[in-house]
Amino acid sequence: MTIDFIEVSLVDIALTRPYSISYKTTSAIQNLIVKIVLNNGLYGLGAASVSKHVVGIDTSESYENAVLFKNELTGKNLSTLFQNINLIDQQLARDPGSKAAYNIALHDVFCKASNISLGKFLGNKISSLPTSITVGIKGIKETISEVEEYCASGFTHIKVKLGQQIDIDIERIIKLQERFKNSVVIRVDANQGWSFDETLKFFNSIKNIELIEQPLKVERPEENLSFPKELKKIIALDESIVTPADAVKYSAQNYAGIYNIKLMKCGGISAAREIASTALAKGIDLMWGCNDESIISISAALNAALAYPNTKYLDLDGSLDLVKDVVKGGFVIKKGVMSPVSAPGLGVTLI
Ligand SMILES: [Mg+2]
């Protein structure tokens, strides 16, 4: 089987619930979609939605790169999966968006042609996990009413975006804990918004926090080393862990106990697995996160996540707020617990 042709498109998608984090507000996104079609008519889908703030490139630039790359892969034999992946890695090295979309599409079509699910292909070790659902930066009243809504739909894990003003951040979480007691697990994401002392203040003021994502600026990683051991255990590096090389760098010393892997930072399933393997070897737990993305790439991340025994946290709520998507299927989510479908490949169907 050979790759007959490739379609690349850029789709504008509005969000049902615009949100703010420490450095931006988002109300709509662009999604890059790659469709790889074989000479027997089978096809595989990949998608990407990247954050310029994190990876230095936006989705429309990724789209242009993806269009230029089409001819490189057309005509290649499907069986040479790893050669094809290497080609993508070389040609699209500086663009995690187009790299991720092609990498995911190639995995999807390869698994479909082999008649197995992506989960089986990757060797799933975990069948399902709860995902958190994210509340952006907003007032206490609005935060509580949004969490009430999520609890009513069965979610048990809530991620709260913080990182603007430490005392307000602490108050928001105290009020949330007072209202919900132990009925929800709360994790927070400061998106680089805190100083060393503010992070310590938060840690000393709040009990029962599941994890703290990226409190410090990417530019000052060495400050992580001075945190107390108990705090480091629950710090998840996010913006600091973009590529497999970052995982190697930060696992040389005890910077943090958790790495947040996103296919949209590292460029797809293969690079994510390199990061995950480094973390596994070093005893570091994994959180799998996302941007606002299609079900296509969320399903790819879910299957990659469940293939690692050190995966402890899912934060894969990125397709839940899209006004529309290009596919359905991929995974089921029941009371906040995500499990992939068992259909071949990603198990997604074009709408
Ligand atoms: Mg984060």
mmCIF file of C-alpha atoms and ligand atoms in Angstrom:
data_model
loop_
_atom_site.group_PDB
_atom_site.id
_atom_site.type_symbol
_atom_site.label_atom_id
_atom_site.label_comp_id
_atom_site.label_asym_id
_atom_site.label_seq_id
_atom_site.Cartn_x
_atom_site.Cartn_y
_atom_site.Cartn_z
ATOM 1 C CA MET A 1 0.000 0.000 0.000
ATOM 2 C CA THR A 2 1.268 3.439 -0.908
ATOM 3 C CA ILE A 3 0.264 6.970 -0.056
ATOM 4 C CA ASP A 4 -1.794 8.115 -3.033
ATOM 5 C CA PHE A 5 -2.535 11.717 -2.092
ATOM 6 C CA ILE A 6 -2.753 14.077 0.878
ATOM 7 C CA GLU A 7 -5.300 16.773 1.696
ATOM 8 C CA VAL A 8 -4.407 19.646 3.996
ATOM 9 C CA SER A 9 -6.927 22.137 5.354
ATOM 10 C CA LEU A 10 -7.214 24.908 7.919
ATOM 11 C CA VAL A 11 -10.481 25.112 9.844
ATOM 12 C CA ASP A 12 -11.681 28.028 11.980
ATOM 13 C CA ILE A 13 -13.520 26.882 15.080
ATOM 14 C CA ALA A 14 -15.226 29.031 17.721
ATOM 15 C CA LEU A 15 -15.227 28.050 21.394
ATOM 16 C CA THR A 16 -18.475 27.671 23.329
ATOM 17 C CA ARG A 17 -16.807 29.207 26.378
ATOM 18 C CA PRO A 18 -14.063 31.799 25.776
ATOM 19 C CA TYR A 19 -11.488 31.760 28.610
ATOM 20 C CA SER A 20 -8.495 33.614 30.049
ATOM 21 C CA ILE A 21 -5.164 32.336 31.344
ATOM 22 C CA SER A 22 -2.317 34.369 32.852
ATOM 23 C CA TYR A 23 -1.173 35.816 29.512
ATOM 24 C CA LYS A 24 -4.094 35.668 27.033
ATOM 25 C CA THR A 25 -7.812 35.295 26.328
ATOM 26 C CA THR A 26 -9.055 32.797 23.725
ATOM 27 C CA SER A 27 -12.435 32.753 22.005
ATOM 28 C CA ALA A 28 -11.723 30.898 18.707
ATOM 29 C CA ILE A 29 -8.991 28.655 17.316
ATOM 30 C CA GLN A 30 -7.632 27.368 14.042
ATOM 31 C CA ASN A 31 -7.165 23.671 13.453
ATOM 32 C CA LEU A 32 -4.835 22.180 10.861
ATOM 33 C CA ILE A 33 -6.225 18.941 9.420
ATOM 34 C CA VAL A 34 -4.130 16.446 7.419
ATOM 35 C CA LYS A 35 -5.780 13.571 5.540
ATOM 36 C CA ILE A 36 -3.462 10.881 4.142
ATOM 37 C CA VAL A 37 -5.198 8.729 1.516
ATOM 38 C CA LEU A 38 -3.836 5.327 0.388
ATOM 39 C CA ASN A 39 -4.076 3.859 -3.092
ATOM 40 C CA ASN A 40 -6.761 1.452 -1.804
ATOM 41 C CA GLY A 41 -8.922 4.316 -0.558
ATOM 42 C CA LEU A 42 -8.180 3.928 3.182
ATOM 43 C CA TYR A 43 -7.347 7.211 4.888
ATOM 44 C CA GLY A 44 -5.829 8.487 8.109
ATOM 45 C CA LEU A 45 -6.412 11.811 9.857
ATOM 46 C CA GLY A 46 -4.131 14.092 11.830
ATOM 47 C CA ALA A 47 -4.738 17.495 13.384
ATOM 48 C CA ALA A 48 -2.873 20.297 15.088
ATOM 49 C CA SER A 49 -3.527 23.519 16.939
ATOM 50 C CA VAL A 50 -0.350 25.102 18.285
ATOM 51 C CA SER A 51 0.318 27.970 20.671
ATOM 52 C CA LYS A 52 2.726 30.586 19.333
ATOM 53 C CA HIS A 53 3.480 31.695 22.894
ATOM 54 C CA VAL A 54 4.784 28.209 23.721
ATOM 55 C CA VAL A 55 6.344 26.908 20.491
ATOM 56 C CA GLY A 56 7.032 30.090 18.501
ATOM 57 C CA ILE A 57 4.783 29.259 15.559
ATOM 58 C CA ASP A 58 1.037 29.558 14.988
ATOM 59 C CA THR A 59 -1.369 27.153 13.312
ATOM 60 C CA SER A 60 -1.621 29.118 10.055
ATOM 61 C CA GLU A 61 2.183 28.921 9.658
ATOM 62 C CA SER A 62 1.964 25.182 10.365
ATOM 63 C CA TYR A 63 -0.695 24.940 7.657
ATOM 64 C CA GLU A 64 1.635 26.546 5.106
ATOM 65 C CA ASN A 65 4.439 24.137 6.033
ATOM 66 C CA ALA A 66 2.050 21.196 5.836
ATOM 67 C CA VAL A 67 0.970 22.185 2.310
ATOM 68 C CA LEU A 68 4.602 22.450 1.166
ATOM 69 C CA PHE A 69 5.428 19.025 2.632
ATOM 70 C CA LYS A 70 2.607 17.093 0.884
ATOM 71 C CA ASN A 71 4.659 16.004 -2.107
ATOM 72 C CA GLU A 72 7.498 14.649 0.059
ATOM 73 C CA LEU A 73 5.289 11.939 1.534
ATOM 74 C CA THR A 74 3.106 11.197 -1.490
ATOM 75 C CA GLY A 75 4.051 7.884 -3.148
ATOM 76 C CA LYS A 76 5.801 6.479 -0.044
ATOM 77 C CA ASN A 77 5.125 2.901 1.037
ATOM 78 C CA LEU A 78 2.917 2.662 4.131
ATOM 79 C CA SER A 79 4.925 -0.259 5.590
ATOM 80 C CA THR A 80 8.009 1.885 6.065
ATOM 81 C CA LEU A 81 6.314 3.617 8.997
ATOM 82 C CA PHE A 82 9.453 4.662 10.834
ATOM 83 C CA GLN A 83 11.218 5.879 7.689
ATOM 84 C CA ASN A 84 8.175 7.993 6.952
ATOM 85 C CA ILE A 85 8.164 9.339 10.518
ATOM 86 C CA ASN A 86 11.877 10.149 10.227
ATOM 87 C CA LEU A 87 11.219 12.051 7.022
ATOM 88 C CA ILE A 88 8.569 14.147 8.782
ATOM 89 C CA ASP A 89 10.900 14.770 11.727
ATOM 90 C CA GLN A 90 13.695 15.957 9.428
ATOM 91 C CA GLN A 91 11.652 18.116 7.076
ATOM 92 C CA LEU A 92 9.372 19.679 9.684
ATOM 93 C CA ALA A 93 11.861 19.818 12.559
ATOM 94 C CA ARG A 94 11.046 23.413 13.520
ATOM 95 C CA ASP A 95 7.288 23.117 13.295
ATOM 96 C CA PRO A 96 5.584 20.968 15.956
ATOM 97 C CA GLY A 97 2.163 21.744 14.399
ATOM 98 C CA SER A 98 2.597 20.260 10.931
ATOM 99 C CA LYS A 99 4.851 17.568 12.398
ATOM 100 C CA ALA A 100 2.124 16.514 14.848
ATOM 101 C CA ALA A 101 -0.627 16.523 12.212
ATOM 102 C CA TYR A 102 1.384 14.315 9.836
ATOM 103 C CA ASN A 103 2.666 12.059 12.617
ATOM 104 C CA ILE A 104 -0.865 11.446 13.910
ATOM 105 C CA ALA A 105 -2.321 10.900 10.408
ATOM 106 C CA LEU A 106 0.413 8.395 9.621
ATOM 107 C CA HIS A 107 -0.267 6.450 12.838
ATOM 108 C CA ASP A 108 -4.009 6.476 12.107
ATOM 109 C CA VAL A 109 -3.737 5.180 8.560
ATOM 110 C CA PHE A 110 -1.036 2.606 9.456
ATOM 111 C CA CYS A 111 -3.222 1.163 12.248
ATOM 112 C CA LYS A 112 -6.330 1.202 10.052
ATOM 113 C CA ALA A 113 -4.458 -0.709 7.336
ATOM 114 C CA SER A 114 -3.302 -3.197 10.022
ATOM 115 C CA ASN A 115 -6.885 -3.386 11.359
ATOM 116 C CA ILE A 116 -5.892 -2.554 14.955
ATOM 117 C CA SER A 117 -6.674 0.356 17.220
ATOM 118 C CA LEU A 118 -3.951 2.888 17.955
ATOM 119 C CA GLY A 119 -4.204 1.842 21.605
ATOM 120 C CA LYS A 120 -3.387 -1.778 20.754
ATOM 121 C CA PHE A 121 -0.579 -0.703 18.435
ATOM 122 C CA LEU A 122 1.025 1.399 21.191
ATOM 123 C CA GLY A 123 0.481 -1.318 23.814
ATOM 124 C CA ASN A 124 -2.007 0.288 26.192
ATOM 125 C CA LYS A 125 -1.251 -0.334 29.875
ATOM 126 C CA ILE A 126 -4.158 1.631 31.359
ATOM 127 C CA SER A 127 -7.760 1.317 30.154
ATOM 128 C CA SER A 128 -9.131 4.680 31.287
ATOM 129 C CA LEU A 129 -8.417 7.695 33.494
ATOM 130 C CA PRO A 130 -10.330 10.765 34.652
ATOM 131 C CA THR A 131 -9.553 14.004 32.868
ATOM 132 C CA SER A 132 -9.629 17.374 34.512
ATOM 133 C CA ILE A 133 -11.723 20.130 33.040
ATOM 134 C CA THR A 134 -10.343 23.643 33.122
ATOM 135 C CA VAL A 135 -11.719 26.827 34.625
ATOM 136 C CA GLY A 136 -9.997 29.954 33.298
ATOM 137 C CA ILE A 137 -9.094 33.037 35.311
ATOM 138 C CA LYS A 138 -12.300 34.600 36.627
ATOM 139 C CA GLY A 139 -13.949 35.825 39.831
ATOM 140 C CA ILE A 140 -14.795 33.572 42.802
ATOM 141 C CA LYS A 141 -18.549 33.534 42.166
ATOM 142 C CA GLU A 142 -18.093 32.695 38.478
ATOM 143 C CA THR A 143 -15.495 30.030 39.340
ATOM 144 C CA ILE A 144 -17.840 28.316 41.795
ATOM 145 C CA SER A 145 -20.812 28.340 39.423
ATOM 146 C CA GLU A 146 -18.682 26.912 36.577
ATOM 147 C CA VAL A 147 -17.376 24.124 38.849
ATOM 148 C CA GLU A 148 -20.956 23.384 39.963
ATOM 149 C CA GLU A 149 -21.851 22.949 36.309
ATOM 150 C CA TYR A 150 -18.926 20.550 35.723
ATOM 151 C CA CYS A 151 -19.776 18.541 38.861
ATOM 152 C CA ALA A 152 -23.353 18.220 37.640
ATOM 153 C CA SER A 153 -22.047 16.652 34.421
ATOM 154 C CA GLY A 154 -19.974 14.194 36.450
ATOM 155 C CA PHE A 155 -16.457 15.647 36.378
ATOM 156 C CA THR A 156 -14.418 14.881 39.499
ATOM 157 C CA HIS A 157 -11.160 16.678 38.614
ATOM 158 C CA ILE A 158 -11.031 20.448 38.141
ATOM 159 C CA LYS A 159 -8.053 22.457 36.911
ATOM 160 C CA VAL A 160 -8.084 26.117 37.896
ATOM 161 C CA LYS A 161 -6.038 28.680 35.993
ATOM 162 C CA LEU A 162 -4.191 31.006 38.339
ATOM 163 C CA GLY A 163 -1.087 33.168 38.100
ATOM 164 C CA GLN A 164 -2.277 36.772 38.112
ATOM 165 C CA GLN A 165 -2.235 37.906 41.758
ATOM 166 C CA ILE A 166 -1.133 35.477 44.458
ATOM 167 C CA ASP A 167 -3.492 36.556 47.266
ATOM 168 C CA ILE A 168 -6.496 36.427 44.948
ATOM 169 C CA ASP A 169 -5.285 33.051 43.650
ATOM 170 C CA ILE A 170 -5.105 31.676 47.206
ATOM 171 C CA GLU A 171 -8.520 33.075 48.103
ATOM 172 C CA ARG A 172 -10.128 31.543 45.002
ATOM 173 C CA ILE A 173 -8.852 28.084 45.905
ATOM 174 C CA ILE A 174 -9.774 28.397 49.610
ATOM 175 C CA LYS A 175 -13.328 29.397 48.656
ATOM 176 C CA LEU A 176 -13.543 26.528 46.156
ATOM 177 C CA GLN A 177 -12.371 24.025 48.758
ATOM 178 C CA GLU A 178 -14.858 25.403 51.301
ATOM 179 C CA ARG A 179 -17.676 25.003 48.818
ATOM 180 C CA PHE A 180 -16.808 21.569 47.404
ATOM 181 C CA LYS A 181 -14.933 19.957 50.334
ATOM 182 C CA ASN A 182 -13.548 16.632 49.129
ATOM 183 C CA SER A 183 -16.078 16.087 46.356
ATOM 184 C CA VAL A 184 -13.687 17.379 43.668
ATOM 185 C CA VAL A 185 -9.945 17.028 43.168
ATOM 186 C CA ILE A 186 -8.381 20.431 42.492
ATOM 187 C CA ARG A 187 -5.230 21.004 40.457
ATOM 188 C CA VAL A 188 -3.964 24.445 39.467
ATOM 189 C CA ASP A 189 -1.994 25.996 36.615
ATOM 190 C CA ALA A 190 -0.116 29.258 37.216
ATOM 191 C CA ASN A 191 1.227 29.430 33.633
ATOM 192 C CA GLN A 192 4.565 30.925 34.787
ATOM 193 C CA GLY A 193 2.736 33.660 36.698
ATOM 194 C CA TRP A 194 4.350 33.257 40.132
ATOM 195 C CA SER A 195 7.713 34.033 41.686
ATOM 196 C CA PHE A 196 9.596 31.516 43.842
ATOM 197 C CA ASP A 197 8.243 33.096 47.057
ATOM 198 C CA GLU A 198 4.681 33.294 45.745
ATOM 199 C CA THR A 199 4.789 29.604 44.840
ATOM 200 C CA LEU A 200 5.957 28.764 48.365
ATOM 201 C CA LYS A 201 3.239 30.984 49.816
ATOM 202 C CA PHE A 202 0.590 29.149 47.793
ATOM 203 C CA PHE A 203 1.966 25.738 48.805
ATOM 204 C CA ASN A 204 2.034 26.698 52.490
ATOM 205 C CA SER A 205 -1.467 28.226 52.416
ATOM 206 C CA ILE A 206 -3.364 25.507 50.565
ATOM 207 C CA LYS A 207 -3.701 21.903 51.642
ATOM 208 C CA ASN A 208 -4.952 19.071 49.443
ATOM 209 C CA ILE A 209 -3.895 20.449 46.119
ATOM 210 C CA GLU A 210 -3.297 17.657 43.622
ATOM 211 C CA LEU A 211 -0.627 19.400 41.551
ATOM 212 C CA ILE A 212 0.701 22.816 40.554
ATOM 213 C CA GLU A 213 1.470 23.345 36.881
ATOM 214 C CA GLN A 214 4.381 25.541 35.803
ATOM 215 C CA PRO A 215 4.489 28.129 38.601
ATOM 216 C CA LEU A 216 7.822 29.672 37.510
ATOM 217 C CA LYS A 217 9.027 31.277 34.306
ATOM 218 C CA VAL A 218 10.650 29.007 31.737
ATOM 219 C CA GLU A 219 13.697 31.318 31.828
ATOM 220 C CA ARG A 220 14.385 30.575 35.503
ATOM 221 C CA PRO A 221 14.346 26.776 35.799
ATOM 222 C CA GLU A 222 17.100 26.624 38.435
ATOM 223 C CA GLU A 223 14.738 28.109 41.038
ATOM 224 C CA ASN A 224 12.735 24.865 40.947
ATOM 225 C CA LEU A 225 15.737 23.091 42.438
ATOM 226 C CA SER A 226 15.414 25.086 45.693
ATOM 227 C CA PHE A 227 11.795 24.149 46.395
ATOM 228 C CA PRO A 228 11.143 21.708 49.267
ATOM 229 C CA LYS A 229 10.936 18.054 48.205
ATOM 230 C CA GLU A 230 7.206 17.775 48.985
ATOM 231 C CA LEU A 231 6.444 20.741 46.736
ATOM 232 C CA LYS A 232 8.621 19.494 43.877
ATOM 233 C CA LYS A 233 6.711 16.210 43.929
ATOM 234 C CA ILE A 234 3.492 17.991 42.896
ATOM 235 C CA ILE A 235 4.977 20.461 40.424
ATOM 236 C CA ALA A 236 4.190 19.656 36.799
ATOM 237 C CA LEU A 237 6.510 21.294 34.281
ATOM 238 C CA ASP A 238 4.509 22.326 31.219
ATOM 239 C CA GLU A 239 5.950 25.218 29.174
ATOM 240 C CA SER A 240 9.439 24.022 30.258
ATOM 241 C CA ILE A 241 8.945 20.599 28.639
ATOM 242 C CA VAL A 242 8.500 21.178 24.913
ATOM 243 C CA THR A 243 10.890 18.718 23.223
ATOM 244 C CA PRO A 244 12.452 15.350 24.144
ATOM 245 C CA ALA A 245 15.714 17.284 24.753
ATOM 246 C CA ASP A 246 13.941 19.313 27.480
ATOM 247 C CA ALA A 247 12.899 16.080 29.190
ATOM 248 C CA VAL A 248 16.509 14.888 29.185
ATOM 249 C CA LYS A 249 17.705 18.264 30.505
ATOM 250 C CA TYR A 250 15.201 18.492 33.366
ATOM 251 C CA SER A 251 15.542 14.872 34.413
ATOM 252 C CA ALA A 252 19.275 15.265 35.069
ATOM 253 C CA GLN A 253 18.375 16.812 38.439
ATOM 254 C CA ASN A 254 15.174 16.856 40.491
ATOM 255 C CA TYR A 255 13.416 19.888 39.004
ATOM 256 C CA ALA A 256 9.879 18.498 39.354
ATOM 257 C CA GLY A 257 7.968 15.263 39.921
ATOM 258 C CA ILE A 258 5.631 15.562 36.948
ATOM 259 C CA TYR A 259 6.008 16.387 33.252
ATOM 260 C CA ASN A 260 3.062 17.684 31.241
ATOM 261 C CA ILE A 261 3.311 16.245 27.723
ATOM 262 C CA LYS A 262 1.372 17.819 24.861
ATOM 263 C CA LEU A 263 1.449 16.498 21.336
ATOM 264 C CA MET A 264 1.144 20.117 20.220
ATOM 265 C CA LYS A 265 4.390 21.108 21.943
ATOM 266 C CA CYS A 266 6.626 18.213 20.929
ATOM 267 C CA GLY A 267 5.100 17.422 17.505
ATOM 268 C CA GLY A 268 3.053 14.234 17.747
ATOM 269 C CA ILE A 269 2.918 10.717 19.137
ATOM 270 C CA SER A 270 6.539 9.731 18.439
ATOM 271 C CA ALA A 271 8.167 12.709 20.180
ATOM 272 C CA ALA A 272 5.679 12.397 23.052
ATOM 273 C CA ARG A 273 6.765 8.794 23.525
ATOM 274 C CA GLU A 274 10.408 9.864 23.714
ATOM 275 C CA ILE A 275 9.568 12.316 26.508
ATOM 276 C CA ALA A 276 7.429 9.702 28.262
ATOM 277 C CA SER A 277 10.220 7.098 28.091
ATOM 278 C CA THR A 278 12.768 9.509 29.571
ATOM 279 C CA ALA A 279 10.379 10.333 32.396
ATOM 280 C CA LEU A 280 9.629 6.650 33.007
ATOM 281 C CA ALA A 281 13.327 5.836 33.281
ATOM 282 C CA LYS A 282 13.804 8.661 35.795
ATOM 283 C CA GLY A 283 10.751 7.912 37.961
ATOM 284 C CA ILE A 284 8.865 11.042 36.865
ATOM 285 C CA ASP A 285 5.070 10.928 36.591
ATOM 286 C CA LEU A 286 3.210 12.075 33.492
ATOM 287 C CA MET A 287 0.374 14.460 32.923
ATOM 288 C CA TRP A 288 -0.978 14.672 29.352
ATOM 289 C CA GLY A 289 -2.330 18.054 28.369
ATOM 290 C CA CYS A 290 -3.623 19.747 25.253
ATOM 291 C CA ASN A 291 -4.581 22.987 23.579
ATOM 292 C CA ASP A 292 -8.064 23.586 22.169
ATOM 293 C CA GLU A 293 -7.925 20.765 19.621
ATOM 294 C CA SER A 294 -9.979 18.473 17.430
ATOM 295 C CA ILE A 295 -11.083 15.043 18.707
ATOM 296 C CA ILE A 296 -8.473 13.724 16.238
ATOM 297 C CA SER A 297 -5.418 14.895 18.170
ATOM 298 C CA ILE A 298 -7.072 14.519 21.591
ATOM 299 C CA SER A 299 -7.686 10.816 20.794
ATOM 300 C CA ALA A 300 -4.061 10.458 19.681
ATOM 301 C CA ALA A 301 -2.869 11.981 22.979
ATOM 302 C CA LEU A 302 -5.217 9.769 25.002
ATOM 303 C CA ASN A 303 -3.920 6.580 23.391
ATOM 304 C CA ALA A 304 -0.296 7.694 23.803
ATOM 305 C CA ALA A 305 -0.975 8.548 27.468
ATOM 306 C CA LEU A 306 -2.552 5.201 28.316
ATOM 307 C CA ALA A 307 0.469 3.325 26.939
ATOM 308 C CA TYR A 308 2.676 4.500 29.845
ATOM 309 C CA PRO A 309 2.470 3.127 33.401
ATOM 310 C CA ASN A 310 3.749 6.442 34.816
ATOM 311 C CA THR A 311 0.770 8.337 33.336
ATOM 312 C CA LYS A 312 -1.082 9.608 36.414
ATOM 313 C CA TYR A 313 -2.969 12.663 35.179
ATOM 314 C CA LEU A 314 -5.054 13.479 32.117
ATOM 315 C CA ASP A 315 -5.914 17.012 31.157
ATOM 316 C CA LEU A 316 -7.454 16.300 27.773
ATOM 317 C CA ASP A 317 -10.545 18.496 27.794
ATOM 318 C CA GLY A 318 -9.481 20.387 24.640
ATOM 319 C CA SER A 319 -12.211 19.170 22.276
ATOM 320 C CA LEU A 320 -15.118 19.587 24.689
ATOM 321 C CA ASP A 321 -15.543 23.314 24.124
ATOM 322 C CA LEU A 322 -15.396 23.392 20.326
ATOM 323 C CA VAL A 323 -18.554 24.685 18.668
ATOM 324 C CA LYS A 324 -17.987 22.090 15.919
ATOM 325 C CA ASP A 325 -15.437 19.414 15.058
ATOM 326 C CA VAL A 326 -14.521 17.660 11.811
ATOM 327 C CA VAL A 327 -14.899 14.152 13.291
ATOM 328 C CA LYS A 328 -16.785 12.195 15.921
ATOM 329 C CA GLY A 329 -15.751 9.121 17.944
ATOM 330 C CA GLY A 330 -12.181 8.558 19.141
ATOM 331 C CA PHE A 331 -13.009 8.272 22.819
ATOM 332 C CA VAL A 332 -15.902 8.139 25.224
ATOM 333 C CA ILE A 333 -16.121 10.302 28.302
ATOM 334 C CA LYS A 334 -18.372 9.213 31.161
ATOM 335 C CA LYS A 335 -18.475 11.142 34.423
ATOM 336 C CA GLY A 336 -15.208 12.740 33.392
ATOM 337 C CA VAL A 337 -13.457 9.398 32.777
ATOM 338 C CA MET A 338 -11.954 9.013 29.306
ATOM 339 C CA SER A 339 -11.478 5.748 27.450
ATOM 340 C CA PRO A 340 -10.522 5.286 23.799
ATOM 341 C CA VAL A 341 -12.808 3.433 21.400
ATOM 342 C CA SER A 342 -11.541 0.103 20.061
ATOM 343 C CA ALA A 343 -12.122 0.750 16.344
ATOM 344 C CA PRO A 344 -9.047 0.601 14.050
ATOM 345 C CA GLY A 345 -6.670 3.571 14.133
ATOM 346 C CA LEU A 346 -7.897 6.557 16.121
ATOM 347 C CA GLY A 347 -11.474 5.323 15.779
ATOM 348 C CA VAL A 348 -12.670 8.675 14.481
ATOM 349 C CA THR A 349 -15.165 9.233 11.649
ATOM 350 C CA LEU A 350 -15.403 12.335 9.474
ATOM 351 C CA ILE A 351 -18.627 14.231 10.013
HETATM 352 MG MG MG B 1 -0.304 24.410 31.576
#
